[in-house]
Amino acid sequence: MFSKGMGVVQVSEDKCGLINTKGQWIIEPNYQSILTFVDAKGETYFNVEKDNVNTLFDAQGKEIFSSPETVFSSEVLFNEGLYMRTGENGLFGFINSTGKWAISPTYLYGSDFSDGVASVSLDEKTRVIIDHKGDVITRFANDIDYVGVFRNGLAPARKNEKYGYINKKGETVIEFKYLDAKEFNGGVAFATDNDADLWQCIDTQGKVVFEITSSFIVPMGHGYIQAHKEDKVGIINAKGEVVLPFIYDLILNIEQEHYVKVKLATEYYYINLTTGTKY
């Protein structure tokens, strides 16, 4: 499948590479898997994996960095020009699109930049948000032990083993009453306040838009959400409409904004989420 003049070629069961439309290798076929991502600026990147080491290449085949961590979503890849990764010291920091450290790895935990900020942990008890220079904007109360990604002005947070949503000032906007809560995307988020696998899709005021029964909810970016029903997985959108039916055994990351790799029985293939076309 070619995109922007490039396509993944499988030369054996465990080796693949990337070619251009002239048949020239951009990335030699030495890798076990290749995932394609397009960032917010439209730049294309390739995450390749071999022997549990992931390497990120740009569209020219230039290596940016290698890491045990894989890229999970194009929505966070160099979002606002920065990308979170782990340094050799085991701490988190942020690199730019050339692979150089823009904010040194000094944090115990971190989230990717969104809404102009990233939430990080300075130590076991101190959660803050920082700007693109690494300067601290807000320090949160010590009883908040988790702060997620800010989107639509809010981030999920945890206090006294309950989740709620806070703004960038640390003020509670949606009360701490949930057993689990996901980040906002497109004005909605998913949260659950019971053990019955019932998830609520809520707006930024905490009002319920719709409910869905699922053993897990995974926001995939681009307005898509992966859900689980009767040992099968599918994809819904922010309106609760089924985009992919609940028939698949496995759904992998979204690539190039609307392509997703799925497994049905023993077969792997791609589906275009906007057209439903199978590749």
Coordinates of C-alpha atoms in Angstrom, one line a residue:
M1 CA 0.0 0.0 0.0
F2 CA 1.6 3.3 -1.2
S3 CA 1.1 6.6 0.5
K4 CA 2.9 9.8 -0.5
G5 CA 5.0 7.8 -2.9
M6 CA 6.2 5.2 -0.4
G7 CA 5.1 1.7 0.4
V8 CA 6.0 -1.1 2.8
V9 CA 7.3 -4.3 1.2
Q10 CA 7.5 -7.7 3.0
V11 CA 10.3 -9.8 1.6
S12 CA 10.0 -12.7 4.0
E13 CA 8.0 -13.6 7.1
D14 CA 10.1 -11.5 9.4
K15 CA 11.7 -8.9 7.1
C16 CA 10.2 -5.8 5.5
G17 CA 11.4 -2.5 4.2
L18 CA 10.2 0.7 2.5
I19 CA 10.4 1.5 -1.2
N20 CA 9.5 4.5 -3.3
T21 CA 7.5 4.4 -6.6
K22 CA 10.8 3.8 -8.5
G23 CA 11.4 0.6 -6.5
Q24 CA 14.3 2.1 -4.7
W25 CA 14.8 1.2 -1.0
I26 CA 14.2 4.1 1.4
I27 CA 14.6 1.7 4.3
E28 CA 16.4 -1.6 3.7
P29 CA 14.3 -4.7 4.4
N30 CA 16.0 -5.6 7.6
Y31 CA 13.0 -5.1 10.0
Q32 CA 10.3 -7.2 11.5
S33 CA 7.6 -4.5 11.3
I34 CA 7.1 -1.0 10.0
L35 CA 4.4 1.5 11.1
T36 CA 3.7 4.7 9.3
F37 CA 2.7 7.9 11.1
V38 CA 1.8 11.4 9.9
D39 CA 2.2 14.2 12.4
A40 CA 0.1 17.3 12.8
K41 CA 2.2 19.2 10.2
G42 CA 1.8 16.4 7.6
E43 CA 5.3 15.1 7.9
T44 CA 5.7 11.3 7.5
Y45 CA 7.7 9.1 9.9
F46 CA 8.3 5.4 10.1
N47 CA 8.6 3.3 13.2
V48 CA 10.6 0.1 12.5
E49 CA 11.1 -2.7 14.9
K50 CA 13.9 -5.4 15.1
D51 CA 14.8 -7.5 18.1
N52 CA 12.7 -5.4 20.4
V53 CA 14.4 -2.2 19.4
N54 CA 12.3 0.5 17.7
T55 CA 13.9 3.1 15.4
L56 CA 12.1 6.2 14.0
F57 CA 13.0 7.3 10.4
D58 CA 11.9 10.4 8.6
A59 CA 10.5 10.3 5.0
Q60 CA 14.0 10.5 3.6
G61 CA 15.1 7.4 5.5
K62 CA 17.2 9.4 8.0
E63 CA 17.3 7.8 11.5
I64 CA 16.0 10.1 14.2
F65 CA 16.3 7.9 17.3
S66 CA 16.2 4.3 18.5
S67 CA 14.5 3.2 21.7
P68 CA 12.8 0.1 23.3
E69 CA 9.6 2.2 23.1
T70 CA 7.4 2.2 20.0
V71 CA 5.4 5.1 18.7
F72 CA 1.7 4.6 19.5
S73 CA -0.1 7.5 17.9
S74 CA 0.5 10.1 15.2
E75 CA -1.4 12.6 17.4
V76 CA 1.4 12.8 19.9
L77 CA 4.3 12.4 17.5
F78 CA 6.1 15.7 17.6
N79 CA 2.9 17.3 18.6
E80 CA 3.7 21.0 19.0
G81 CA 7.2 20.2 17.8
L82 CA 8.2 17.9 20.7
Y83 CA 8.0 14.2 21.5
M84 CA 8.4 12.5 24.9
R85 CA 10.9 9.7 25.2
T86 CA 13.0 8.0 27.9
G87 CA 16.7 8.9 28.2
E88 CA 19.6 6.6 29.0
N89 CA 19.1 7.5 32.7
G90 CA 15.6 6.1 32.6
L91 CA 14.0 9.5 33.1
F92 CA 11.6 11.3 30.7
G93 CA 12.3 14.3 28.5
F94 CA 11.4 15.7 25.2
I95 CA 13.1 15.6 21.8
N96 CA 12.6 17.7 18.7
S97 CA 12.1 16.4 15.2
T98 CA 15.8 16.0 14.6
G99 CA 16.1 13.7 17.6
K100 CA 17.9 16.2 19.8
W101 CA 16.9 16.8 23.4
A102 CA 14.8 20.0 23.6
I103 CA 14.0 19.4 27.3
S104 CA 16.5 17.2 29.1
P105 CA 15.3 13.8 30.6
T106 CA 14.8 14.8 34.2
Y107 CA 11.2 13.6 35.0
L108 CA 10.0 10.5 36.7
Y109 CA 6.9 10.6 34.5
G110 CA 5.6 12.7 31.7
S111 CA 2.8 13.2 29.1
D112 CA 3.2 14.5 25.6
F113 CA 2.6 18.1 24.8
S114 CA -0.9 19.3 24.0
D115 CA -2.7 22.6 24.6
G116 CA 0.7 24.1 24.9
V117 CA 1.7 22.2 28.0
A118 CA 2.9 18.8 29.3
S119 CA 2.3 17.3 32.7
V120 CA 5.3 15.8 34.4
S121 CA 6.4 14.4 37.7
L122 CA 9.4 16.1 39.4
D123 CA 9.5 13.4 42.0
E124 CA 7.1 10.9 43.6
K125 CA 5.0 13.6 45.2
T126 CA 5.3 16.6 42.8
R127 CA 3.2 16.9 39.7
V128 CA 3.5 20.1 37.5
I129 CA 2.8 21.3 34.0
I130 CA 5.6 22.8 31.9
D131 CA 5.8 24.9 28.8
H132 CA 7.9 24.3 25.7
K133 CA 11.0 25.6 27.4
G134 CA 10.6 23.3 30.4
D135 CA 9.5 26.1 32.7
V136 CA 7.0 25.2 35.4
I137 CA 3.6 26.8 34.9
T138 CA 1.5 25.2 37.6
R139 CA 2.3 23.0 40.6
F140 CA -0.5 20.7 41.6
A141 CA -1.6 19.8 45.2
N142 CA 0.3 16.8 46.6
D143 CA -2.9 14.8 47.0
I144 CA -3.1 14.7 43.2
D145 CA -1.0 11.6 42.2
Y146 CA -1.6 11.5 38.5
V147 CA -2.2 14.1 35.8
G148 CA -2.8 13.1 32.2
V149 CA -2.7 14.9 28.8
F150 CA -4.4 18.3 28.5
R151 CA -6.9 18.5 25.7
N152 CA -9.8 20.9 25.3
G153 CA -8.4 22.7 28.4
L154 CA -8.8 19.7 30.7
A155 CA -6.8 16.7 31.8
P156 CA -7.8 13.6 33.7
A157 CA -6.3 13.5 37.2
R158 CA -6.4 11.2 40.2
K159 CA -7.0 12.1 43.9
N160 CA -7.7 9.7 46.7
E161 CA -8.0 6.8 44.2
K162 CA -10.7 8.6 42.3
Y163 CA -10.5 10.3 38.8
G164 CA -11.8 13.7 37.8
Y165 CA -10.8 16.5 35.4
I166 CA -8.8 19.6 36.2
N167 CA -7.8 22.7 34.3
K168 CA -4.3 24.2 33.8
K169 CA -4.7 26.1 37.1
G170 CA -5.2 22.9 39.0
E171 CA -8.9 23.7 39.6
T172 CA -11.4 20.8 39.6
V173 CA -13.8 21.2 36.7
I174 CA -15.4 17.7 36.8
E175 CA -15.5 16.1 40.2
F176 CA -13.3 13.2 41.4
K177 CA -15.8 10.4 41.2
Y178 CA -14.6 8.0 38.5
L179 CA -12.8 4.7 38.8
D180 CA -11.1 5.4 35.5
A181 CA -11.0 8.4 33.1
K182 CA -9.5 9.0 29.7
E183 CA -8.2 12.2 28.1
F184 CA -10.5 14.5 26.1
N185 CA -10.4 14.4 22.3
G186 CA -12.7 16.4 20.1
G187 CA -14.7 17.8 23.1
V188 CA -15.5 14.4 24.6
A189 CA -13.9 11.9 27.0
F190 CA -14.7 8.5 28.4
A191 CA -15.0 7.7 32.1
T192 CA -16.5 5.0 34.3
D193 CA -17.8 5.2 37.8
N194 CA -18.7 1.5 38.4
D195 CA -17.4 -2.0 38.0
A196 CA -19.9 -3.1 35.4
D197 CA -17.8 -2.1 32.3
L198 CA -20.2 0.8 31.6
W199 CA -18.4 3.7 30.2
Q200 CA -19.8 7.2 29.9
C201 CA -18.9 9.5 27.0
I202 CA -18.9 13.0 28.7
D203 CA -18.5 16.5 27.4
T204 CA -16.3 19.2 29.0
Q205 CA -19.0 20.0 31.5
G206 CA -19.3 16.4 32.7
K207 CA -22.6 15.8 31.0
V208 CA -23.2 12.3 29.6
V209 CA -23.4 12.2 25.8
F210 CA -23.9 8.4 25.5
E211 CA -22.9 5.2 27.3
I212 CA -21.3 2.0 26.0
T213 CA -20.6 -1.3 27.7
S214 CA -17.0 -2.4 27.1
S215 CA -14.3 -4.1 29.2
F216 CA -11.9 -1.5 28.1
I217 CA -11.8 1.8 26.1
V218 CA -8.7 3.0 24.2
P219 CA -8.8 6.5 22.6
M220 CA -6.9 6.0 19.3
G221 CA -6.8 9.6 18.2
H222 CA -8.4 11.3 15.2
G223 CA -11.8 10.9 16.8
Y224 CA -11.7 7.1 17.0
I225 CA -12.1 4.9 20.1
Q226 CA -11.3 1.2 20.4
A227 CA -13.8 -0.8 22.5
H228 CA -14.3 -4.5 23.5
K229 CA -17.4 -6.6 23.4
E230 CA -17.7 -10.4 23.9
D231 CA -14.0 -11.0 23.4
K232 CA -13.9 -9.1 20.1
V233 CA -12.8 -5.5 19.4
G234 CA -14.2 -2.8 17.2
I235 CA -14.0 1.0 16.7
I236 CA -16.6 3.7 17.4
N237 CA -16.5 7.4 16.9
A238 CA -17.1 10.3 19.3
K239 CA -20.9 10.1 18.5
G240 CA -21.0 6.4 19.6
E241 CA -21.4 5.2 16.0
V242 CA -19.8 1.9 15.1
V243 CA -17.0 2.5 12.5
L244 CA -15.6 -1.0 12.6
P245 CA -17.9 -3.8 13.8
F246 CA -17.0 -5.9 16.9
I247 CA -15.7 -8.9 15.0
Y248 CA -11.9 -8.5 15.2
D249 CA -9.4 -10.3 17.3
L250 CA -6.9 -7.5 17.3
I251 CA -6.7 -3.9 16.2
L252 CA -3.4 -2.1 16.0
N253 CA -2.5 1.6 15.9
I254 CA -3.9 4.0 13.5
E255 CA -1.5 4.9 10.7
Q256 CA -1.6 7.8 8.3
E257 CA -4.6 9.2 10.2
H258 CA -7.2 6.7 8.9
Y259 CA -5.6 3.4 8.2
V260 CA -5.7 0.7 10.8
K261 CA -4.2 -2.8 10.8
V262 CA -6.6 -5.6 12.1
K263 CA -6.5 -9.3 12.7
L264 CA -9.5 -11.5 11.9
A265 CA -8.9 -15.2 12.7
T266 CA -5.4 -15.8 11.2
E267 CA -5.5 -13.0 8.6
Y268 CA -3.9 -9.5 9.0
Y269 CA -4.9 -6.6 6.7
Y270 CA -5.4 -2.9 6.6
I271 CA -8.7 -1.0 6.6
N272 CA -9.3 2.6 5.5
L273 CA -11.6 3.9 8.3
T274 CA -13.1 6.6 6.1
T275 CA -14.0 4.3 3.2
G276 CA -14.1 0.8 4.7
T277 CA -11.8 -0.4 1.9
K278 CA -9.7 -3.5 2.8
Y279 CA -6.1 -3.8 1.7

